[in-house]
Amino acid sequence: MKKALLASLLLISNAFPQLPQNWSPNFPQATTVGSINAIAEAADAYYVGGSFSRLAGVAVQGIARVDKATGTVTPLGAGLTGGTLTVNAVAVMGGDVFIGGTFTAVDGLSASRVARWDGSAWSALGSGANGSVNAMAVLGSELFIGGTFSSVGGVSLTSRLAKWDGTNWLAAGAGFTSTSVPTGGLAVAGGELFVGRGAQVQKWNGAAWSNVGPATDSISGIATQDGINIYVVGGSTCRHWDGASWTTLKTFDEFATEVAMLGGDVYVGGQFTNYLERWDGSAWHIVGGTGVDQYLTMVSQVGGAVFVSGDLTVTDGVKTQGLARWNGSTWSSIFEDLDGGLNGDGYSIVELNGKIYVSGSFTTAGKIAASHVACYDKTTNTWSALPGSQGGSLVAHDGELYACYWVDQPLPPYPLTVAKWSGSAWVTIGNLEASLSGNMASIGGALYVFGDISTANGTPINHIAKWNGTTWSDAGAGITLNADSFVQSMCQAGGQLYASTFNDISVSELQTSHILQWNGGAWVTHTGNITPLVNCMTAMDADLVIGGTFVSINGVPCDNHVARWNGSTWSALGTGVAIDGGVNVLKYTHGLLFAGSQNTVEPLQEWNGSTWEQVGGGPNWDVWDITVVGDDLFVTGSFTEAGWNDLESETPIPAPSSSYIGSYPLTPEVAIEQEAGGGLVDGSGAVYLGSFAPGVSSPGMTFTLRSDGTIPLLGLGVVKAGANPGDFTVSALPSALEDGATAAFSISFTPSSAGPRSAVLRFSSNDPDENPFDVTVTGVGSGSGSAIAFWRQNWFGTSDNSGSAADTADPDGDGTSNYDEFAFGMDPTADDSPPGLRVGVNGGSIELFYTRGSSAASEVGFEVPWTQTMNGTDWTYGDDSEQVLSDNGIRQEVKVTVPKGTADRRFVRLEVW
């Protein structure tokens, strides 16, 4: 008999906790969220610290590595995880990376304001500092830190400044009793440490402190290359110590807070007009062609360059993502350019021939210039521009792409251009006029442009213009609106053509919407005085669904701003959409209704027929339009992230970046488990429900139905087929199951006659790959024959004790004979092990627990003898007593008790015959 060993394994990750992310990673925005405060250089990488949660588009918390060769940003474990999540200083010494700041934990490890990364793991440096660490400097083999702390590592005389020798914290002389060291307050030159704090510069020569010159004005930063010429900034001035006296080099018009040196030149940054200026020894200059255009939080010399940080997206024409590198002649970025999305809002998105077209306020798409209209090819993950259009709305009609956009004019009516993309240029097909609104829809083979359209190519139009491929005509017969109203949306549902209107749009307390219906010759009012507005409409099967900002329709409350017309009545469509804004767009696909809204909580939701649910964590801001390519949902809007985040945790984890466009897979996936972790395979194997007398029902065997896809399982049901479907009963299933959810159901067996019984249970769903999901169930109706004969018949199709069905045979090659498989209720066709034995002591008894087959209990002998010596003949039988703890008709849980005896040991075993 084989023994089974069970082990438990605990895995501890040094990376960010992972939430299930199904949104496409193809549209990141390479931005930095938070401030960059410090940078240090190693042989093959830069280490960047700050208060950021995203660095150049990558989710990292406060500290990250940037590869010099590739620009790839990688986290160092989970980064900062406790306290105020800020790094003020970074240093590299002896191959290790040191950080200082206001944090109290790193990667889940307690570390008070200072920590070390050895290339694979974080460690604390003793008990750390009791206050903020603002600055770091390496002098020889010692790391100096400065800040607001009064003690480091519990060592005396370490107020405001301390040093780490690689093993211990030490004081540097008598330390300082007052006045903190600022973030730019440490500099090293000529084997000496210079400290600028308060109004005094001091020097440490390795043995003692001395003042450098008399006191000067308040100091926030210090720089020196030779230890003689020292430059400090503070307030709004930059001052120079030449070894004999202080000289003011410049008084800026705002704060000057940062200073660094490169090649003998002095660089000063801050909040003043030019933000960064260079002193060449005789004059001040802007750095680079156009300089920087944002307030700087750091100016630091690292290696052969000066690094500056702030709210920088482009520096002198170079995309810099919050951190820019100046080598003395040109600006550059150290980050890999991850931009894959848009750099501004998307307003309209459509699919045509498998490609995605989007319009909006953006000027770049991915890494290319794209003025307001761009095309995304999913198969190649590439963007291309469609120049010449002003954006506006897009529609795919009759296999071609159309755009509708305004042309500037000082007074209404304004020119509204309708153009068709030829593959290389936009070709105008309509010169329309409107004063308030213009939009498009492709319905029933015709292109409609609607709003308050007044003319189309000179033809008078009453709000709706129709293009038949060659000419424009008026399609607004019957519409009567005032000058402050227009047609907002159109669609076809249930064979009927509908339109909605915005009425009295400029007076908020008078705003209403009407639903219009085309009667074959004119528009007539279907539903009037909807308050306030209907923004959009779509067909859901034969029903009309509308969305907007309205809260009721025909007296029916619609607090969620979505309503359905089923051909005879209006009803609200659940609750939960547009918590703090209106519904902008509705899209019905894959059996689900998607709603995009102006909603900072859940701006993209899906209706599964009974409830609204957020879509995969959703975008973080407004969704303006939705389209579908195959099994992928594409959305565009004002969002910059899409997916799950965990901003409420101690370590905020942002959602994946998705810059104004996002893609979510629409893939349902059904799974069925017989036991926890025991997944079934569609159409493979069988589940045995046991042996029972005809007319006697088995206990229900519990199964778990899982929704493992990215969208809900819909249309759930089960049909019984096979030889004996009436002998098996399945409990009720839900009609829909949200993605990630589970539902328990049971199957019971009531044989109608003796002998082997079987059925195929065909579970239906919207999973295209496993619809139906087939589960074969079997059982035995017990009769005059033996239980093992019925068991053989069920598994091998014969009751004969011969061949692969013989008691001694082992057809599955797992080392367990058929007889033992029958005894323990196992599957003789699967490679598995007999259930393990559990042994314990209870008072004066030894208790042994095991599992056996229910039908085997009356035909197989089970006994538990004991011995003191393990001698082959020294086994005592007949002292055991047996208790069946549970019996589900398939397996029994059994407890056997034997005397413990008085010796210090006793051996027991389970025998089967």
Short mmCIF file of C-alpha atoms in Angstrom, two decimals, residues 43-342:
data_model
loop_
_atom_site.label_atom_id
_atom_site.label_comp_id
_atom_site.label_asym_id
_atom_site.label_seq_id
_atom_site.Cartn_x
_atom_site.Cartn_y
_atom_site.Cartn_z
CA ALA A 43 27.62 50.75 -12.30
CA ASP A 44 24.64 49.56 -14.34
CA ALA A 45 21.68 51.42 -12.92
CA TYR A 46 20.27 54.52 -11.31
CA TYR A 47 18.30 54.33 -8.07
CA VAL A 48 15.51 56.87 -7.79
CA GLY A 49 13.66 57.78 -4.60
CA GLY A 50 10.72 60.00 -3.74
CA SER A 51 7.06 59.94 -2.78
CA PHE A 52 5.85 58.47 -6.07
CA SER A 53 3.45 55.56 -6.56
CA ARG A 54 4.18 55.37 -10.29
CA LEU A 55 7.52 56.12 -11.95
CA ALA A 56 7.58 56.65 -15.73
CA GLY A 57 4.41 54.56 -16.02
CA VAL A 58 5.51 51.72 -13.70
CA ALA A 59 3.82 51.07 -10.34
CA VAL A 60 6.52 51.41 -7.67
CA GLN A 61 6.34 52.81 -4.16
CA GLY A 62 8.93 55.41 -3.27
CA ILE A 63 12.08 53.67 -4.58
CA ALA A 64 13.00 52.01 -7.89
CA ARG A 65 15.87 50.82 -10.04
CA VAL A 66 16.32 52.24 -13.56
CA ASP A 67 18.50 50.17 -15.85
CA LYS A 68 21.10 52.36 -17.61
CA ALA A 69 21.07 50.34 -20.82
CA THR A 70 17.34 49.89 -21.33
CA GLY A 71 15.66 52.52 -19.14
CA THR A 72 13.51 49.79 -17.61
CA VAL A 73 12.03 50.68 -14.23
CA THR A 74 11.76 47.85 -11.69
CA PRO A 75 10.59 47.91 -8.06
CA LEU A 76 12.84 46.95 -5.16
CA GLY A 77 10.53 44.49 -3.44
CA ALA A 78 7.30 46.20 -2.46
CA GLY A 79 9.09 49.47 -1.78
CA LEU A 80 7.91 51.62 1.12
CA THR A 81 5.17 49.99 3.16
CA GLY A 82 4.89 51.96 6.41
CA GLY A 83 4.83 55.51 7.78
CA THR A 84 4.85 58.49 5.47
CA LEU A 85 5.84 56.87 2.19
CA THR A 86 8.64 59.24 1.21
CA VAL A 87 12.33 58.81 0.35
CA ASN A 88 14.37 62.02 0.69
CA ALA A 89 17.83 60.64 0.04
CA VAL A 90 19.51 57.75 -1.83
CA ALA A 91 23.13 56.64 -1.75
CA VAL A 92 25.17 53.72 -3.13
CA MET A 93 28.05 52.34 -1.05
CA GLY A 94 29.89 49.07 -1.38
CA GLY A 95 27.36 47.66 -3.84
CA ASP A 96 24.43 48.33 -1.50
CA VAL A 97 21.71 50.93 -1.91
CA PHE A 98 20.76 53.07 1.09
CA ILE A 99 17.61 55.16 1.41
CA GLY A 100 16.53 57.71 3.98
CA GLY A 101 13.24 59.47 4.49
CA THR A 102 10.10 59.46 6.64
CA PHE A 103 9.03 55.81 6.17
CA THR A 104 8.85 53.27 8.99
CA ALA A 105 8.73 50.03 6.96
CA VAL A 106 10.13 48.73 3.66
CA ASP A 107 8.77 45.65 1.89
CA GLY A 108 6.87 44.81 5.08
CA LEU A 109 10.06 44.99 7.19
CA SER A 110 10.24 47.46 10.07
CA ALA A 111 12.89 50.07 9.20
CA SER A 112 12.81 53.46 10.86
CA ARG A 113 13.61 56.17 8.29
CA VAL A 114 16.69 54.42 6.89
CA ALA A 115 17.15 51.05 5.13
CA ARG A 116 19.56 49.06 2.95
CA TRP A 117 18.95 47.07 -0.25
CA ASP A 118 21.61 44.42 -0.94
CA GLY A 119 20.46 43.60 -4.45
CA SER A 120 17.85 41.05 -3.45
CA ALA A 121 16.35 42.03 -0.07
CA TRP A 122 15.84 44.94 2.30
CA SER A 123 17.26 45.18 5.82
CA ALA A 124 17.03 47.69 8.62
CA LEU A 125 20.11 49.53 9.90
CA GLY A 126 19.80 48.89 13.60
CA SER A 127 16.88 50.69 15.18
CA GLY A 128 17.15 53.49 12.64
CA ALA A 129 16.48 57.18 13.19
CA ASN A 130 13.80 58.73 15.40
CA GLY A 131 13.10 61.52 12.95
CA SER A 132 13.22 62.32 9.25
CA VAL A 133 16.38 61.52 7.28
CA ASN A 134 16.76 64.31 4.74
CA ALA A 135 20.23 63.86 3.20
CA MET A 136 22.94 61.24 2.59
CA ALA A 137 26.57 61.37 1.54
CA VAL A 138 29.30 58.72 1.16
CA LEU A 139 32.77 59.56 2.43
CA GLY A 140 35.19 56.69 1.94
CA SER A 141 33.64 53.63 3.55
CA GLU A 142 31.24 55.58 5.72
CA LEU A 143 27.67 56.69 5.04
CA PHE A 144 26.64 60.02 6.58
CA ILE A 145 22.99 60.91 7.10
CA GLY A 146 21.49 64.24 8.10
CA GLY A 147 17.98 65.28 9.04
CA THR A 148 15.63 66.28 11.83
CA PHE A 149 16.30 63.27 14.10
CA SER A 150 17.70 63.58 17.60
CA SER A 151 19.09 60.04 17.79
CA VAL A 152 20.11 57.22 15.44
CA GLY A 153 20.41 53.61 16.55
CA GLY A 154 20.17 54.74 20.16
CA VAL A 155 23.73 56.10 19.93
CA SER A 156 24.52 59.28 21.85
CA LEU A 157 25.67 62.45 20.07
CA THR A 158 23.88 61.48 16.83
CA SER A 159 21.46 64.39 16.80
CA ARG A 160 20.88 65.77 13.27
CA LEU A 161 23.93 63.93 11.85
CA ALA A 162 25.27 60.36 12.15
CA LYS A 163 27.47 57.94 10.24
CA TRP A 164 27.22 54.21 9.41
CA ASP A 165 30.49 52.27 9.15
CA GLY A 166 28.92 49.21 7.53
CA THR A 167 28.09 47.57 10.84
CA ASN A 168 27.25 50.20 13.45
CA TRP A 169 25.95 53.72 13.87
CA LEU A 170 28.52 56.18 15.17
CA ALA A 171 28.61 59.83 16.13
CA ALA A 172 30.66 62.29 14.09
CA GLY A 173 32.31 64.31 16.81
CA ALA A 174 29.87 65.90 19.21
CA GLY A 175 27.08 66.07 16.64
CA PHE A 176 24.64 68.96 16.46
CA THR A 177 22.16 69.92 19.13
CA SER A 178 19.90 72.10 17.00
CA THR A 179 19.08 73.13 13.45
CA SER A 180 18.20 70.28 11.08
CA VAL A 181 20.17 69.26 8.01
CA PRO A 182 18.06 70.06 4.89
CA THR A 183 17.64 67.73 1.91
CA GLY A 184 20.45 69.41 -0.02
CA GLY A 185 22.62 69.98 3.04
CA LEU A 186 25.49 67.50 2.51
CA ALA A 187 28.40 67.63 0.06
CA VAL A 188 31.72 65.76 -0.23
CA ALA A 189 34.98 67.07 -1.72
CA GLY A 190 38.66 66.45 -1.13
CA GLY A 191 38.04 63.69 1.39
CA GLU A 192 35.98 66.00 3.60
CA LEU A 193 32.27 66.35 4.39
CA PHE A 194 30.57 69.73 4.12
CA VAL A 195 27.30 70.45 5.88
CA GLY A 196 25.09 73.43 5.19
CA ARG A 197 22.38 74.06 7.77
CA GLY A 198 20.81 77.09 9.31
CA ALA A 199 23.10 79.90 8.26
CA GLN A 200 26.43 78.08 8.72
CA VAL A 201 28.64 75.82 6.61
CA GLN A 202 30.67 73.30 8.62
CA LYS A 203 33.40 70.86 7.60
CA TRP A 204 34.24 67.38 8.93
CA ASN A 205 37.81 66.27 8.21
CA GLY A 206 37.35 62.79 9.65
CA ALA A 207 38.36 63.79 13.16
CA ALA A 208 36.87 67.19 14.01
CA TRP A 209 34.40 69.87 12.91
CA SER A 210 35.27 73.40 11.86
CA ASN A 211 33.26 76.33 10.55
CA VAL A 212 33.75 77.42 6.93
CA GLY A 213 33.73 81.17 7.03
CA PRO A 214 31.32 83.28 9.04
CA ALA A 215 27.57 82.70 9.14
CA THR A 216 25.61 83.59 6.05
CA ASP A 217 21.91 83.56 5.14
CA SER A 218 19.62 80.54 5.55
CA ILE A 219 20.91 77.48 3.65
CA SER A 220 18.75 74.85 1.85
CA GLY A 221 21.43 73.42 -0.44
CA ILE A 222 25.23 73.22 -0.76
CA ALA A 223 27.64 72.23 -3.56
CA THR A 224 31.41 72.14 -3.96
CA GLN A 225 33.92 70.41 -6.20
CA ASP A 226 37.26 71.41 -4.69
CA GLY A 227 36.35 72.05 -1.05
CA ILE A 228 37.46 75.66 -1.40
CA ASN A 229 34.82 77.24 -3.62
CA ILE A 230 31.51 76.52 -1.94
CA TYR A 231 28.10 77.48 -3.30
CA VAL A 232 24.93 77.63 -1.21
CA VAL A 233 21.31 78.52 -1.88
CA GLY A 234 18.59 79.60 0.50
CA GLY A 235 15.66 81.94 0.42
CA SER A 236 15.94 83.51 -3.03
CA THR A 237 19.72 83.88 -3.23
CA CYS A 238 22.78 81.97 -4.41
CA ARG A 239 26.03 82.75 -2.58
CA HIS A 240 29.69 81.83 -3.16
CA TRP A 241 32.46 81.26 -0.59
CA ASP A 242 35.86 81.67 -2.25
CA GLY A 243 37.92 80.69 0.78
CA ALA A 244 37.97 84.17 2.17
CA SER A 245 34.51 85.74 1.96
CA TRP A 246 30.89 85.28 0.91
CA THR A 247 29.60 86.87 -2.30
CA THR A 248 25.99 86.96 -3.48
CA LEU A 249 25.93 85.72 -7.08
CA LYS A 250 22.24 86.36 -7.70
CA THR A 251 18.98 87.16 -5.99
CA PHE A 252 16.15 85.44 -7.84
CA ASP A 253 12.53 86.57 -8.03
CA GLU A 254 11.32 83.49 -6.09
CA PHE A 255 12.77 80.73 -3.93
CA ALA A 256 16.08 79.15 -4.95
CA THR A 257 16.17 75.79 -3.16
CA GLU A 258 18.56 73.46 -5.05
CA VAL A 259 22.17 73.72 -6.15
CA ALA A 260 24.63 71.39 -7.93
CA MET A 261 27.89 71.62 -9.88
CA LEU A 262 29.04 70.07 -13.17
CA GLY A 263 32.28 70.81 -14.98
CA GLY A 264 32.93 73.92 -12.91
CA ASP A 265 29.51 75.42 -13.62
CA VAL A 266 26.90 76.01 -10.92
CA TYR A 267 23.27 74.98 -11.46
CA VAL A 268 20.53 76.52 -9.33
CA GLY A 269 16.90 75.40 -9.33
CA GLY A 270 13.74 76.45 -7.57
CA GLN A 271 10.49 78.34 -8.05
CA PHE A 272 11.90 81.42 -9.78
CA THR A 273 10.96 82.46 -13.30
CA ASN A 274 13.34 80.24 -15.28
CA TYR A 275 13.23 77.40 -12.71
CA LEU A 276 16.82 76.38 -13.56
CA GLU A 277 19.83 78.59 -14.36
CA ARG A 278 23.56 77.96 -14.90
CA TRP A 279 26.42 80.16 -13.63
CA ASP A 280 29.57 79.81 -15.75
CA GLY A 281 31.74 81.99 -13.49
CA SER A 282 30.79 85.25 -15.14
CA ALA A 283 27.13 85.13 -16.25
CA TRP A 284 23.84 83.30 -15.71
CA HIS A 285 22.21 81.26 -18.53
CA ILE A 286 19.08 79.27 -19.25
CA VAL A 287 19.97 75.58 -19.42
CA GLY A 288 19.43 74.17 -22.91
CA GLY A 289 17.51 75.73 -25.76
CA THR A 290 14.27 76.54 -23.97
CA GLY A 291 15.20 75.44 -20.46
CA VAL A 292 12.71 73.83 -18.10
CA ASP A 293 9.18 75.06 -17.62
CA GLN A 294 8.23 73.67 -14.20
CA TYR A 295 9.16 74.21 -10.56
CA LEU A 296 11.97 71.83 -9.57
CA THR A 297 12.05 69.64 -6.47
CA MET A 298 15.60 68.34 -7.01
CA VAL A 299 18.80 69.44 -8.69
CA SER A 300 21.57 66.90 -8.17
CA GLN A 301 24.93 66.12 -9.75
CA VAL A 302 25.29 62.37 -10.29
CA GLY A 303 28.23 61.00 -12.26
CA GLY A 304 28.79 63.15 -15.32
CA ALA A 305 25.40 64.83 -15.37
CA VAL A 306 23.00 67.07 -13.51
CA PHE A 307 19.57 65.60 -12.81
CA VAL A 308 16.51 67.74 -12.20
CA SER A 309 13.05 66.63 -11.13
CA GLY A 310 9.62 68.18 -10.92
CA ASP A 311 6.36 68.14 -12.81
CA LEU A 312 8.27 67.65 -16.05
CA THR A 313 6.70 65.89 -19.00
CA VAL A 314 8.77 67.48 -21.77
CA THR A 315 12.08 69.28 -21.22
CA ASP A 316 13.49 71.26 -24.13
CA GLY A 317 11.50 69.05 -26.52
CA VAL A 318 12.55 65.79 -24.82
CA LYS A 319 9.95 63.57 -23.07
CA THR A 320 11.31 63.30 -19.53
CA GLN A 321 8.53 61.83 -17.32
CA GLY A 322 9.38 63.78 -14.19
CA LEU A 323 13.18 63.43 -14.27
CA ALA A 324 15.56 65.03 -16.77
CA ARG A 325 19.31 64.47 -17.31
CA TRP A 326 21.64 67.28 -18.48
CA ASN A 327 25.11 66.18 -19.64
CA GLY A 328 26.43 69.70 -20.14
CA SER A 329 25.09 70.11 -23.66
CA THR A 330 21.80 68.25 -24.14
CA TRP A 331 18.78 67.04 -22.20
CA SER A 332 17.74 63.38 -22.14
CA SER A 333 15.53 60.96 -20.25
CA ILE A 334 16.81 57.90 -18.40
CA PHE A 335 13.48 56.08 -18.73
CA GLU A 336 12.21 53.67 -21.33
CA ASP A 337 9.38 55.31 -23.27
CA LEU A 338 6.36 53.20 -22.38
CA ASP A 339 3.73 55.49 -23.89
CA GLY A 340 1.18 53.35 -25.69
CA GLY A 341 -2.03 55.28 -25.23
CA LEU A 342 -3.21 58.80 -25.94
#
